[in-house]
Short mmCIF file of N, CA and C and ligand atoms in Angstrom, two decimals:
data_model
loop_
_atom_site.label_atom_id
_atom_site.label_comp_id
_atom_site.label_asym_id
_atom_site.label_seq_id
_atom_site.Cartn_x
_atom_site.Cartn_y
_atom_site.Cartn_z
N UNK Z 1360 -20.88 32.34 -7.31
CA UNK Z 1360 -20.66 30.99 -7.83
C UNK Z 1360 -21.76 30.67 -8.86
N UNK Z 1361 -21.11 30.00 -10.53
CA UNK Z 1361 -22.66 29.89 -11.17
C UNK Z 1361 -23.21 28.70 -10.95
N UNK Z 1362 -24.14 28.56 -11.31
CA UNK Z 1362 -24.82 27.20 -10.95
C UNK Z 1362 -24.23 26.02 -11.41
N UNK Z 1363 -23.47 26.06 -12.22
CA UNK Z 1363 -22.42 25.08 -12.84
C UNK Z 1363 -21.29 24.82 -11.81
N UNK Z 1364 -21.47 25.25 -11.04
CA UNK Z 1364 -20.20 25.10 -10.06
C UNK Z 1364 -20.54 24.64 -8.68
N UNK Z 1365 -20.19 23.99 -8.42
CA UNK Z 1365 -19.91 23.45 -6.85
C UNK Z 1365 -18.54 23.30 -6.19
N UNK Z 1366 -18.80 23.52 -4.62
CA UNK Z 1366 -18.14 23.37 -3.73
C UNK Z 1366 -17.54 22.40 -3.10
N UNK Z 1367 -16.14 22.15 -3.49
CA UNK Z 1367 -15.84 21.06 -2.21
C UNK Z 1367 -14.68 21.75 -1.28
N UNK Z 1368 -14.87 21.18 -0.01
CA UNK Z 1368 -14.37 21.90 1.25
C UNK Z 1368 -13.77 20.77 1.38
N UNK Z 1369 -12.21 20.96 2.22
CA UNK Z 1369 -11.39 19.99 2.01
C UNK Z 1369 -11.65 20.12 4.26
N UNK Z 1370 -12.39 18.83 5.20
CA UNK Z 1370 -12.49 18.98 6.34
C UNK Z 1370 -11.34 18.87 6.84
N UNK Z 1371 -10.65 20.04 8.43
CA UNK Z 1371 -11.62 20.30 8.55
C UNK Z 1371 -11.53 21.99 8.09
N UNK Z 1372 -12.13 22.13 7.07
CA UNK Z 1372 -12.51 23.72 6.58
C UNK Z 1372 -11.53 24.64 6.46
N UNK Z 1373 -10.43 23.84 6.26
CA UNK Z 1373 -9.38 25.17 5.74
C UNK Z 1373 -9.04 25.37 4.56
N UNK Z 1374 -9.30 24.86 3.56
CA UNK Z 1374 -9.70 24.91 2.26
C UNK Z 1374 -10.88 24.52 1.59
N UNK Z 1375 -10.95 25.46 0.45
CA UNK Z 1375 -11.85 25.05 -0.67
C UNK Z 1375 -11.89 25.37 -2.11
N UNK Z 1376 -12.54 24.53 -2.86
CA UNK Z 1376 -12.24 24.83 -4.65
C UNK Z 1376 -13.40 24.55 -5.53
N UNK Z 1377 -13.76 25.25 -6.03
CA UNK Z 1377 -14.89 24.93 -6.94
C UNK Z 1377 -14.77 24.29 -8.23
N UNK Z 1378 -15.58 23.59 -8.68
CA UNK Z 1378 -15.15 22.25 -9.72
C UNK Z 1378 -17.13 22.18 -10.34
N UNK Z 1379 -16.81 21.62 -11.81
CA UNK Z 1379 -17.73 21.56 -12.07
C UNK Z 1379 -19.14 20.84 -11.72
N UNK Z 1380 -20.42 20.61 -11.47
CA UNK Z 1380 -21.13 20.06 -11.15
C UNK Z 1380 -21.21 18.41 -11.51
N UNK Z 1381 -21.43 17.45 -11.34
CA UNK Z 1381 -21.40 15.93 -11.86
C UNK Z 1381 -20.15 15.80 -11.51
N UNK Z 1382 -19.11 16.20 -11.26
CA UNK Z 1382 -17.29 15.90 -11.70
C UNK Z 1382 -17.23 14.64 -10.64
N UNK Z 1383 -16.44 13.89 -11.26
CA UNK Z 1383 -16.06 12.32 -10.24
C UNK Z 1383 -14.87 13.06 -8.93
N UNK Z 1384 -15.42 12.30 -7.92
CA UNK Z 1384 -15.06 13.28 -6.64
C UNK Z 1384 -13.21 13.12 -6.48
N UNK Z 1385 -12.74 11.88 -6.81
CA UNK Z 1385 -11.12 11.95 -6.81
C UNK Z 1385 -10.85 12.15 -7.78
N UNK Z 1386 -11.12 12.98 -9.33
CA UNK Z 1386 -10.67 13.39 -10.09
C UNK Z 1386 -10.26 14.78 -10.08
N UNK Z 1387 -11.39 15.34 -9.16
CA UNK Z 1387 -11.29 16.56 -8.88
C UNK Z 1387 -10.18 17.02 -7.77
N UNK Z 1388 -10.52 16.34 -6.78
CA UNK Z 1388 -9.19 16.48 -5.92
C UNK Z 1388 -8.02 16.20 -6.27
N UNK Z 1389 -7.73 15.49 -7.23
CA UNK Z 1389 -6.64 14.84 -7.69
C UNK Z 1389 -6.38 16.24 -8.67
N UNK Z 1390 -7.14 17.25 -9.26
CA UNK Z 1390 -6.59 18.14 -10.31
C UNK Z 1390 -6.65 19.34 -9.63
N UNK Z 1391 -6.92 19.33 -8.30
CA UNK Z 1391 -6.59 20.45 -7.66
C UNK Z 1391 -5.71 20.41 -6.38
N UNK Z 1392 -4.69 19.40 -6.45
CA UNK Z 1392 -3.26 19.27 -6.15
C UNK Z 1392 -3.61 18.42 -5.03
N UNK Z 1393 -4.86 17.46 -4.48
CA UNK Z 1393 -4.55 16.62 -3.38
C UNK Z 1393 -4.70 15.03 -3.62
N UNK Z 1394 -3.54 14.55 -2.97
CA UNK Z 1394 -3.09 13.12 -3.28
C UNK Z 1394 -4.16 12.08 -2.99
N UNK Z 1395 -4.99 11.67 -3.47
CA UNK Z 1395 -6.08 10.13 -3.48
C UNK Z 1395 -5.31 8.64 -3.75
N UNK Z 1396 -5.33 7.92 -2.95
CA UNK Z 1396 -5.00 7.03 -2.70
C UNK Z 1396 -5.73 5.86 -3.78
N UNK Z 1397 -5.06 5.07 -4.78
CA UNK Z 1397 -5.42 4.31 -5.20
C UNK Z 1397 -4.70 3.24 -6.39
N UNK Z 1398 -5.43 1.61 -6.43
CA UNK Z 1398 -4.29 0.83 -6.61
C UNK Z 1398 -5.24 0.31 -8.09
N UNK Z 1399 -6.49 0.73 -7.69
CA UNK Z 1399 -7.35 0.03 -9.32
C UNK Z 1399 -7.35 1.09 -10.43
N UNK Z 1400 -7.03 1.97 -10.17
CA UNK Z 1400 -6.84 3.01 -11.31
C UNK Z 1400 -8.54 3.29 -11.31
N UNK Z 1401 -9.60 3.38 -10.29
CA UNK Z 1401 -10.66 3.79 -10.77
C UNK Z 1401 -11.49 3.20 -11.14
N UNK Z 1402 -11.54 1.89 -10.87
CA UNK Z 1402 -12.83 0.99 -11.06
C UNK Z 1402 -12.90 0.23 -10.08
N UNK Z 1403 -13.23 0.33 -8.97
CA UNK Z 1403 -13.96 -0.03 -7.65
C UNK Z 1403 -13.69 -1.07 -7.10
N UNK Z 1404 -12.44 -1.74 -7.34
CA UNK Z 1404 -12.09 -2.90 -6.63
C UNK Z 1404 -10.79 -2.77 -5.66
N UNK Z 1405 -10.25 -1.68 -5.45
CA UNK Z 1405 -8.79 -1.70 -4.44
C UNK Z 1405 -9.66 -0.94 -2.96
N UNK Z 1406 -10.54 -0.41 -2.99
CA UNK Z 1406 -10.98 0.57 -2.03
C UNK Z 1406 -9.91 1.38 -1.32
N UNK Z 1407 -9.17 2.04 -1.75
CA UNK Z 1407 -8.13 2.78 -1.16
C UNK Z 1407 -8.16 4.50 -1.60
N UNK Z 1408 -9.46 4.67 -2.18
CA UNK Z 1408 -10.05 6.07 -2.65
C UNK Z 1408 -10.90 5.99 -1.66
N UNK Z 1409 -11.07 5.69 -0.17
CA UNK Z 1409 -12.16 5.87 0.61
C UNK Z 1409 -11.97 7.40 1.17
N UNK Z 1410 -13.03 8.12 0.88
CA UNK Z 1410 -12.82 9.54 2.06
C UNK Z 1410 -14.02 9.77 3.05
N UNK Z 1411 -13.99 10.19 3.72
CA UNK Z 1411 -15.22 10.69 4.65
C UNK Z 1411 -16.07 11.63 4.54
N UNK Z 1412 -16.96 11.63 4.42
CA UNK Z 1412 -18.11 12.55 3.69
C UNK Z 1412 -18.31 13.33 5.38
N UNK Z 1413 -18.22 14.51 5.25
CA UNK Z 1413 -18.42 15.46 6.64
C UNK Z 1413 -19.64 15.94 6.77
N UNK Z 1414 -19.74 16.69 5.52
CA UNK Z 1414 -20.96 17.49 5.49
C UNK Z 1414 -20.93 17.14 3.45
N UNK Z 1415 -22.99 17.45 3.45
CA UNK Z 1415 -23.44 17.51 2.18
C UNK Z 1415 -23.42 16.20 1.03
N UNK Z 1416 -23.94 15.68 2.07
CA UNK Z 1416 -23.89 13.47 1.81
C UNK Z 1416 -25.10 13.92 0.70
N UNK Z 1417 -25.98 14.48 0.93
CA UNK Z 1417 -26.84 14.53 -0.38
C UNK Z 1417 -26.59 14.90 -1.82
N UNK Z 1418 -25.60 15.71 -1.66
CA UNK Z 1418 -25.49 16.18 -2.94
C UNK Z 1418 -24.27 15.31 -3.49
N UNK Z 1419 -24.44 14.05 -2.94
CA UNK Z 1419 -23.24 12.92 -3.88
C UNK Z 1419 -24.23 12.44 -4.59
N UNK Z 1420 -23.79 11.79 -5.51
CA UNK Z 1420 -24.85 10.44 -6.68
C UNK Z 1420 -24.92 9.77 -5.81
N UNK Z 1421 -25.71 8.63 -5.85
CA UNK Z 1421 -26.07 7.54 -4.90
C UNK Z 1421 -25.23 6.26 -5.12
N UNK Z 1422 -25.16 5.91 -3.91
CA UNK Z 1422 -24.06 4.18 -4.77
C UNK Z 1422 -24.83 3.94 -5.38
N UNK Z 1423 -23.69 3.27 -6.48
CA UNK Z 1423 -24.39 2.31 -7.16
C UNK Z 1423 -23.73 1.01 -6.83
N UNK Z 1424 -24.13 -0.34 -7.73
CA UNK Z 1424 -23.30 -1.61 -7.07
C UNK Z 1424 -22.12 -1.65 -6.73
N UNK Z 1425 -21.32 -1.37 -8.10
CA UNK Z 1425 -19.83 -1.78 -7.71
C UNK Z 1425 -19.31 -1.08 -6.73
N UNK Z 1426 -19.93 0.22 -6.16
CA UNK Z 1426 -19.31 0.54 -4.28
C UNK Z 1426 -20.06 0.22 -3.61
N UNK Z 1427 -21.47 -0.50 -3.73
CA UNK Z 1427 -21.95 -1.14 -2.27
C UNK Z 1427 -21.31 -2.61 -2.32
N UNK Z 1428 -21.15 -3.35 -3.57
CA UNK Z 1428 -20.44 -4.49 -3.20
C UNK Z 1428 -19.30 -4.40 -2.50
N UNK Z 1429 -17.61 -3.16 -2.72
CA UNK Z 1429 -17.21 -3.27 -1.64
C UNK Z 1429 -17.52 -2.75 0.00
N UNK Z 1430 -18.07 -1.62 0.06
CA UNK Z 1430 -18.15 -0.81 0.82
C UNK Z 1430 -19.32 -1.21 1.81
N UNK Z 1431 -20.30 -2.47 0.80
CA UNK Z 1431 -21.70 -3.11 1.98
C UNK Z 1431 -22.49 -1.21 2.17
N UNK Z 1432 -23.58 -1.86 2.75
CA UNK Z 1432 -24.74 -0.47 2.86
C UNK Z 1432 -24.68 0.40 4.40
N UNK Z 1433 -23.86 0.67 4.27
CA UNK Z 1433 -23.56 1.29 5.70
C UNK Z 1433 -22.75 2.40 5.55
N UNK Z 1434 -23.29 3.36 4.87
CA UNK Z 1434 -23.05 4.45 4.42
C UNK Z 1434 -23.19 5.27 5.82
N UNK Z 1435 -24.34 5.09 6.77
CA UNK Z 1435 -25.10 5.77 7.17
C UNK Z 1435 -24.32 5.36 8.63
N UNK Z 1436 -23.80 4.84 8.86
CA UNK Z 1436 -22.82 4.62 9.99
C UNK Z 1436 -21.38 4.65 9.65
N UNK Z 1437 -20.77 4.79 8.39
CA UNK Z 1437 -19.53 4.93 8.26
C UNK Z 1437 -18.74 6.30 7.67
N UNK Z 1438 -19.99 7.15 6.93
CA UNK Z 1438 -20.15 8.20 6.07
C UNK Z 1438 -18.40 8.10 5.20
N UNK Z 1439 -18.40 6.95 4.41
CA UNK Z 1439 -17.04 6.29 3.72
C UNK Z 1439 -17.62 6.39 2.14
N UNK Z 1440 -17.13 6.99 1.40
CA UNK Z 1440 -17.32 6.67 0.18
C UNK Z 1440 -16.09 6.48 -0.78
N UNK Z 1441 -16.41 5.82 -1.84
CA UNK Z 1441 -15.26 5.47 -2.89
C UNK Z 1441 -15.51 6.47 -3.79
N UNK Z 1442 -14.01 8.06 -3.55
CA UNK Z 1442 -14.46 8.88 -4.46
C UNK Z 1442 -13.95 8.77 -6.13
N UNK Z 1443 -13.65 7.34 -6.19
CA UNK Z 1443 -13.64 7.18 -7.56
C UNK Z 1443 -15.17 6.82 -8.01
N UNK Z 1444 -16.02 6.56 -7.29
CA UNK Z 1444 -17.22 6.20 -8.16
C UNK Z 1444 -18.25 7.40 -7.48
N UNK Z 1445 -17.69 8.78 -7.03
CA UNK Z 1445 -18.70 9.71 -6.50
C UNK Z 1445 -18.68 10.83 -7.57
N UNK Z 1446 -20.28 10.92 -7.66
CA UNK Z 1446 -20.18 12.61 -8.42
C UNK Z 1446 -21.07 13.16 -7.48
N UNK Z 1447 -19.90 14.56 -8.05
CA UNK Z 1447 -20.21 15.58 -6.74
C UNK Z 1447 -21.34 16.51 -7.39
N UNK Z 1448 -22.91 16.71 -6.61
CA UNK Z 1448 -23.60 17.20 -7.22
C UNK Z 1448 -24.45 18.57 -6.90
N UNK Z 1449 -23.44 18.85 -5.54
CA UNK Z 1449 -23.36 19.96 -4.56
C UNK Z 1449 -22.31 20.31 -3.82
N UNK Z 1450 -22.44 21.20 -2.69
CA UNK Z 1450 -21.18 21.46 -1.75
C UNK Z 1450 -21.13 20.47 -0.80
N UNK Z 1451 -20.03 19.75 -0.99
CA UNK Z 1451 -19.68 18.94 0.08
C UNK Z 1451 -18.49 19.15 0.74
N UNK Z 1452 -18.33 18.44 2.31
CA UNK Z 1452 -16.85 18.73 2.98
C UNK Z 1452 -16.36 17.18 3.19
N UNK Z 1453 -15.35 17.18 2.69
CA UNK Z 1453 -15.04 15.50 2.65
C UNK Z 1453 -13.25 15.72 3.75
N UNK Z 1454 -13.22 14.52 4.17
CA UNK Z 1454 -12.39 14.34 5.10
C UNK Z 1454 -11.36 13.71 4.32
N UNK Z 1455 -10.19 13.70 4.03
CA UNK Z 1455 -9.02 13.30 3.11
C UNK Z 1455 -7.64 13.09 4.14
N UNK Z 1456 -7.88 13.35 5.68
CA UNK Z 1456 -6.55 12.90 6.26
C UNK Z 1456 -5.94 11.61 5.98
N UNK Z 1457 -6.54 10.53 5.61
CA UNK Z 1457 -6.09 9.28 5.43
C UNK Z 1457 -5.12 9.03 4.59
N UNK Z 1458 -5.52 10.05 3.13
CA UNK Z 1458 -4.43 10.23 1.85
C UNK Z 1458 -3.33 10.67 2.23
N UNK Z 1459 -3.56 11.87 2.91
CA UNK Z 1459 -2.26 13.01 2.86
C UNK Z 1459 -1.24 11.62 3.55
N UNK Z 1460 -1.41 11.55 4.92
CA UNK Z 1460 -0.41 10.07 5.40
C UNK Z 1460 0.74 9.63 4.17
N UNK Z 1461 -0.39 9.14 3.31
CA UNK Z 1461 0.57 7.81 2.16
C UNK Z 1461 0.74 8.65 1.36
N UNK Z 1462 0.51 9.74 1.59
CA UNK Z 1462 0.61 10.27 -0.19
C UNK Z 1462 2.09 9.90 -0.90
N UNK Z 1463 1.99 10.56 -2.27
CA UNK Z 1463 3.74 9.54 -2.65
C UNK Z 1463 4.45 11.14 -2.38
N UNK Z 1464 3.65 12.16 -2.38
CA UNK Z 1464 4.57 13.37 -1.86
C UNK Z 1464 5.18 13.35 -0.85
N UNK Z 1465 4.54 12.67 0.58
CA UNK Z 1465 5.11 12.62 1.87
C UNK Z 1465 6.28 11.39 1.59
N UNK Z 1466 6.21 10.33 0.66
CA UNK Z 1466 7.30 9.42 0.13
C UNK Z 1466 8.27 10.15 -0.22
N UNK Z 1467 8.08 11.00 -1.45
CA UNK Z 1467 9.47 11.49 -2.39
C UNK Z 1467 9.73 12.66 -1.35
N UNK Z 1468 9.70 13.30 -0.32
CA UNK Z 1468 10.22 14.28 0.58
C UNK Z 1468 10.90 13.55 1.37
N UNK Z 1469 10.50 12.09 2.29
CA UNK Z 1469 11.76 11.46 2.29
C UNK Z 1469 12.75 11.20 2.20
N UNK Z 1470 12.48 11.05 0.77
CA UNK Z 1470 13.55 10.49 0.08
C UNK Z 1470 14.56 11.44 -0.26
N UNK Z 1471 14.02 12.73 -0.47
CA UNK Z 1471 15.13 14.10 -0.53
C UNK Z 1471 15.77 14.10 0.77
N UNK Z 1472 15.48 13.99 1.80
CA UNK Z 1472 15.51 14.51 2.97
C UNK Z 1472 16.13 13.64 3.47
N UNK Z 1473 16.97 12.25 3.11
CA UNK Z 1473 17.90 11.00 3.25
C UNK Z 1473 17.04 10.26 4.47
N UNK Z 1474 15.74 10.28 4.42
CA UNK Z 1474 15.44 9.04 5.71
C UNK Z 1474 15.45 7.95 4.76
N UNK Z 1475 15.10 8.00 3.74
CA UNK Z 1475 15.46 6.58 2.95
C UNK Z 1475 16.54 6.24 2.13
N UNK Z 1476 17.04 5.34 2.36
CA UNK Z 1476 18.80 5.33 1.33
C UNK Z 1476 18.62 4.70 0.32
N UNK Z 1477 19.02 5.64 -0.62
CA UNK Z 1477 19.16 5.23 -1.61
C UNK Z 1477 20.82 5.43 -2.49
N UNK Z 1478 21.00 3.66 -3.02
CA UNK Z 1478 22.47 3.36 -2.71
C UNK Z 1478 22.33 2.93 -4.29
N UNK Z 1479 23.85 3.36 -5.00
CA UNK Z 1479 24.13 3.24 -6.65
C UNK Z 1479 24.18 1.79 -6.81
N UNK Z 1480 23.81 1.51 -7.87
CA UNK Z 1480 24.10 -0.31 -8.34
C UNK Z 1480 25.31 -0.64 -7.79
N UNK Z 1481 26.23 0.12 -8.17
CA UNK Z 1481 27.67 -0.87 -7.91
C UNK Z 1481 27.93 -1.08 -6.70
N UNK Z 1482 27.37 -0.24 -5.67
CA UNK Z 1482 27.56 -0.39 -4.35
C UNK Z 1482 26.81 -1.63 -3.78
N UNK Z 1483 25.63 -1.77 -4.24
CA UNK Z 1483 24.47 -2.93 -3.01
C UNK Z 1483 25.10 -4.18 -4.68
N UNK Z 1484 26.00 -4.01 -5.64
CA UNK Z 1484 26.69 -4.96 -6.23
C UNK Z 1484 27.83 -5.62 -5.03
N UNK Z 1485 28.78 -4.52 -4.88
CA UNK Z 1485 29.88 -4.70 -4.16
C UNK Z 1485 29.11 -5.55 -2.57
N UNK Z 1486 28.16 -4.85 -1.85
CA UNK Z 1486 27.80 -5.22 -0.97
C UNK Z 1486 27.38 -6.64 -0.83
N UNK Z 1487 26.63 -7.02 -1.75
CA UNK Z 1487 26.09 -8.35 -2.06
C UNK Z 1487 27.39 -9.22 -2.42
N UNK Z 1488 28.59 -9.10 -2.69
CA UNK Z 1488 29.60 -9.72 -3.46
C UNK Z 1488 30.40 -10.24 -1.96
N UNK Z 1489 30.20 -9.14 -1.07
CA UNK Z 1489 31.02 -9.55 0.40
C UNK Z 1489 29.93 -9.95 1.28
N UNK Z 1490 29.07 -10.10 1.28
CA UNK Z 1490 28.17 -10.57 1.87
C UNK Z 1490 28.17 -12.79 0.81
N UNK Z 1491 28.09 -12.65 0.10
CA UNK Z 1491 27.94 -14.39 -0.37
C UNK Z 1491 29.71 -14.15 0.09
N UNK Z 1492 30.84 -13.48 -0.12
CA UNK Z 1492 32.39 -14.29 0.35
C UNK Z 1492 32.19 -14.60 2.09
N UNK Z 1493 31.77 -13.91 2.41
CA UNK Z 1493 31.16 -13.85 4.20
C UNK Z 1493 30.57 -15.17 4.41
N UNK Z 1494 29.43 -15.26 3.83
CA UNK Z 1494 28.87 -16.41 3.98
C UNK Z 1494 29.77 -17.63 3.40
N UNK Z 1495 30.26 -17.58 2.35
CA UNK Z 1495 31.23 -18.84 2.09
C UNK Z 1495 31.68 -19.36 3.28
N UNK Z 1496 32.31 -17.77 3.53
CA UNK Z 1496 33.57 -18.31 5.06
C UNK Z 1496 33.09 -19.05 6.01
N UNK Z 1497 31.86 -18.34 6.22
CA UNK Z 1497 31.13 -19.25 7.20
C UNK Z 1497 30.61 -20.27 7.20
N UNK Z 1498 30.71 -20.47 5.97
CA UNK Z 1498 30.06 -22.20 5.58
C UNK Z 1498 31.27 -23.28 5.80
N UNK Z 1499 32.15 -22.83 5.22
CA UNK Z 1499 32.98 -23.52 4.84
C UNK Z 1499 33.91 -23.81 6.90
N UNK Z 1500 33.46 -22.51 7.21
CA UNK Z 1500 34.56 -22.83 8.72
C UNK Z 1500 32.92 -24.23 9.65
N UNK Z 1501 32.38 -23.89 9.26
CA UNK Z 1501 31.10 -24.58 9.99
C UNK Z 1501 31.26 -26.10 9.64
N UNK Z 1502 31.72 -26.25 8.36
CA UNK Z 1502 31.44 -27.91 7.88
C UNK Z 1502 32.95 -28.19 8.44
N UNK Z 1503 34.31 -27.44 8.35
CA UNK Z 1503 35.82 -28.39 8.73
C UNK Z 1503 35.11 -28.38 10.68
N UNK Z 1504 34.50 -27.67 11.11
CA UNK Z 1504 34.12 -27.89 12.40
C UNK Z 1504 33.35 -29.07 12.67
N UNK Z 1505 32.67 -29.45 11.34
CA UNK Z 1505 31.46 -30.80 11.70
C UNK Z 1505 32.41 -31.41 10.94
N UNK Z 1506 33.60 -31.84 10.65
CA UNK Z 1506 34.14 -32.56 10.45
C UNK Z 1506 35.08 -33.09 11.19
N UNK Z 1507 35.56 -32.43 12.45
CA UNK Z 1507 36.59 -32.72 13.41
C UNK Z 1507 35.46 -33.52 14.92
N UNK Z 1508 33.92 -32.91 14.21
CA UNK Z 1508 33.14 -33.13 15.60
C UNK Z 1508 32.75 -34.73 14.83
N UNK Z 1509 33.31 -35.54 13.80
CA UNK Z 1509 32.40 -36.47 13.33
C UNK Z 1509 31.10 -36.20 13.01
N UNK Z 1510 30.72 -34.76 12.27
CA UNK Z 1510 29.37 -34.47 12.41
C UNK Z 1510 28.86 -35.51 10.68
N UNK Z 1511 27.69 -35.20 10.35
CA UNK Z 1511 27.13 -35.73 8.91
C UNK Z 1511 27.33 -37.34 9.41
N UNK Z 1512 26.68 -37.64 10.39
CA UNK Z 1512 26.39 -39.10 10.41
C UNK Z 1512 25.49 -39.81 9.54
N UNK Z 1513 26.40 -41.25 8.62
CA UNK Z 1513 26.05 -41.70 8.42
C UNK Z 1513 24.50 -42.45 8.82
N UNK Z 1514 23.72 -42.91 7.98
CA UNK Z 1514 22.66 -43.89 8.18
C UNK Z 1514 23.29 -45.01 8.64
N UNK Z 1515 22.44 -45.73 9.75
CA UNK Z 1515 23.13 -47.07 9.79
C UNK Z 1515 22.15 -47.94 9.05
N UNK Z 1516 23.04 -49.06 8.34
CA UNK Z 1516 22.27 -49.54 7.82
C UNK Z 1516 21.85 -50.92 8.30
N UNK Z 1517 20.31 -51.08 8.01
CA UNK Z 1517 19.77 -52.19 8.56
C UNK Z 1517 19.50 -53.47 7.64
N UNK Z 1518 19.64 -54.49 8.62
CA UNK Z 1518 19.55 -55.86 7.61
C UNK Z 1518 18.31 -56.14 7.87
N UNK Z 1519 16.97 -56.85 7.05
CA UNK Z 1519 16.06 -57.49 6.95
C UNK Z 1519 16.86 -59.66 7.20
N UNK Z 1520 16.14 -59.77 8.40
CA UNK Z 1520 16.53 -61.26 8.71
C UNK Z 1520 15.55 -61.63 8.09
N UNK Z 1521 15.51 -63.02 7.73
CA UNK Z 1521 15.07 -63.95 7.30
C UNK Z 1521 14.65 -64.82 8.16
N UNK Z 1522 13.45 -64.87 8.54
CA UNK Z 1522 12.14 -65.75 9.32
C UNK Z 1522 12.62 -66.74 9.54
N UNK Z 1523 13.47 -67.67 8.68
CA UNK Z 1523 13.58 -69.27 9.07
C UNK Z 1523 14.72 -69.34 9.66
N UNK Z 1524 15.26 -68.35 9.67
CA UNK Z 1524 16.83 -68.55 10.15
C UNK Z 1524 16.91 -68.23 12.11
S1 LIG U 2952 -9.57 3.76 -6.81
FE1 LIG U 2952 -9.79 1.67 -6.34
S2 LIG U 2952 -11.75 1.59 -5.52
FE2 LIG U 2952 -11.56 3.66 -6.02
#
């Protein structure tokens, strides 16, 4: 390995890939095919790039603000970092089960695989079209029913008397 290169170990230890030294830590995983979770595109406000640092916490850059403002200083009891704001500056083993979960790969396999339905316009058209005649019916049988029950009672109306009378 040249010195330009470092290690990241994907925990727990069944893979690994070498990437250049400094490289931002979910860029790298992200270009060597594993899914990172995230909604800010990379500037430190969704925290959903959190991974677990396993082994080789030293050889990250150090927070800086914008991940101790979300993340607070408790590095050292949570070993959580935001690998959008980490450079990797040695071999580290970072924990990534959290991603794989949401990833949008485990989504679009789904979706091949029919646990999620997915239905043509004209159909959830048609569907929606008998669904409001449905409901008509039912509106309409509900009010001739509150109409035989005397339902929609009037206000009664009240008179203001007059004191002297
Ligand atoms: S991607 Fe949003 S905080 Fe890192």
């Amino acid at each position: 390995m040249s010195e330009d290169k470092v290690k990241i170990t994907i925990w727990p230890e069944t893979q690994s890939f070498e990437v250049e030294k400094g490289a931002k830590l979910m860029t790298a995983l992200k270009e060597n095919g594993y899914e990172i979770n995230s909604s800010c595109g990379g500037c430190a406000s969704c925290s959903d790039c959190i991974v677990l640092i396993k082994a080789g916490e030293d050889n990250l850059s150090a927070q800086e603000f914008p991940e101790l403002k979300l993340l607070g200083n408790v590095f050292h009891i949570t070993k959580e970092r935001l690998s959008c704001q980490t450079l990797v500056l040695g071999d580290v083993s970072v924990d990534i089960s959290k991603h794989k979960d949401k990833s949008i790969k485990k989504k679009f396999e789904q979706k091949k695989s029919g646990s999620v339905v997915v239905k043509k316009r004209e159909v959830v058209e048609q569907e929606t079209k008998e669904k409001e005649v449905a409901r008509e019916e039912k509106y309409q049988k509900w009010k001739s029913e509150q109409g035989n029950k005397g339902g929609f009672k009037k206000a009664k109306p009240f008179f203001i008397k007059d004191s002297d009378e």
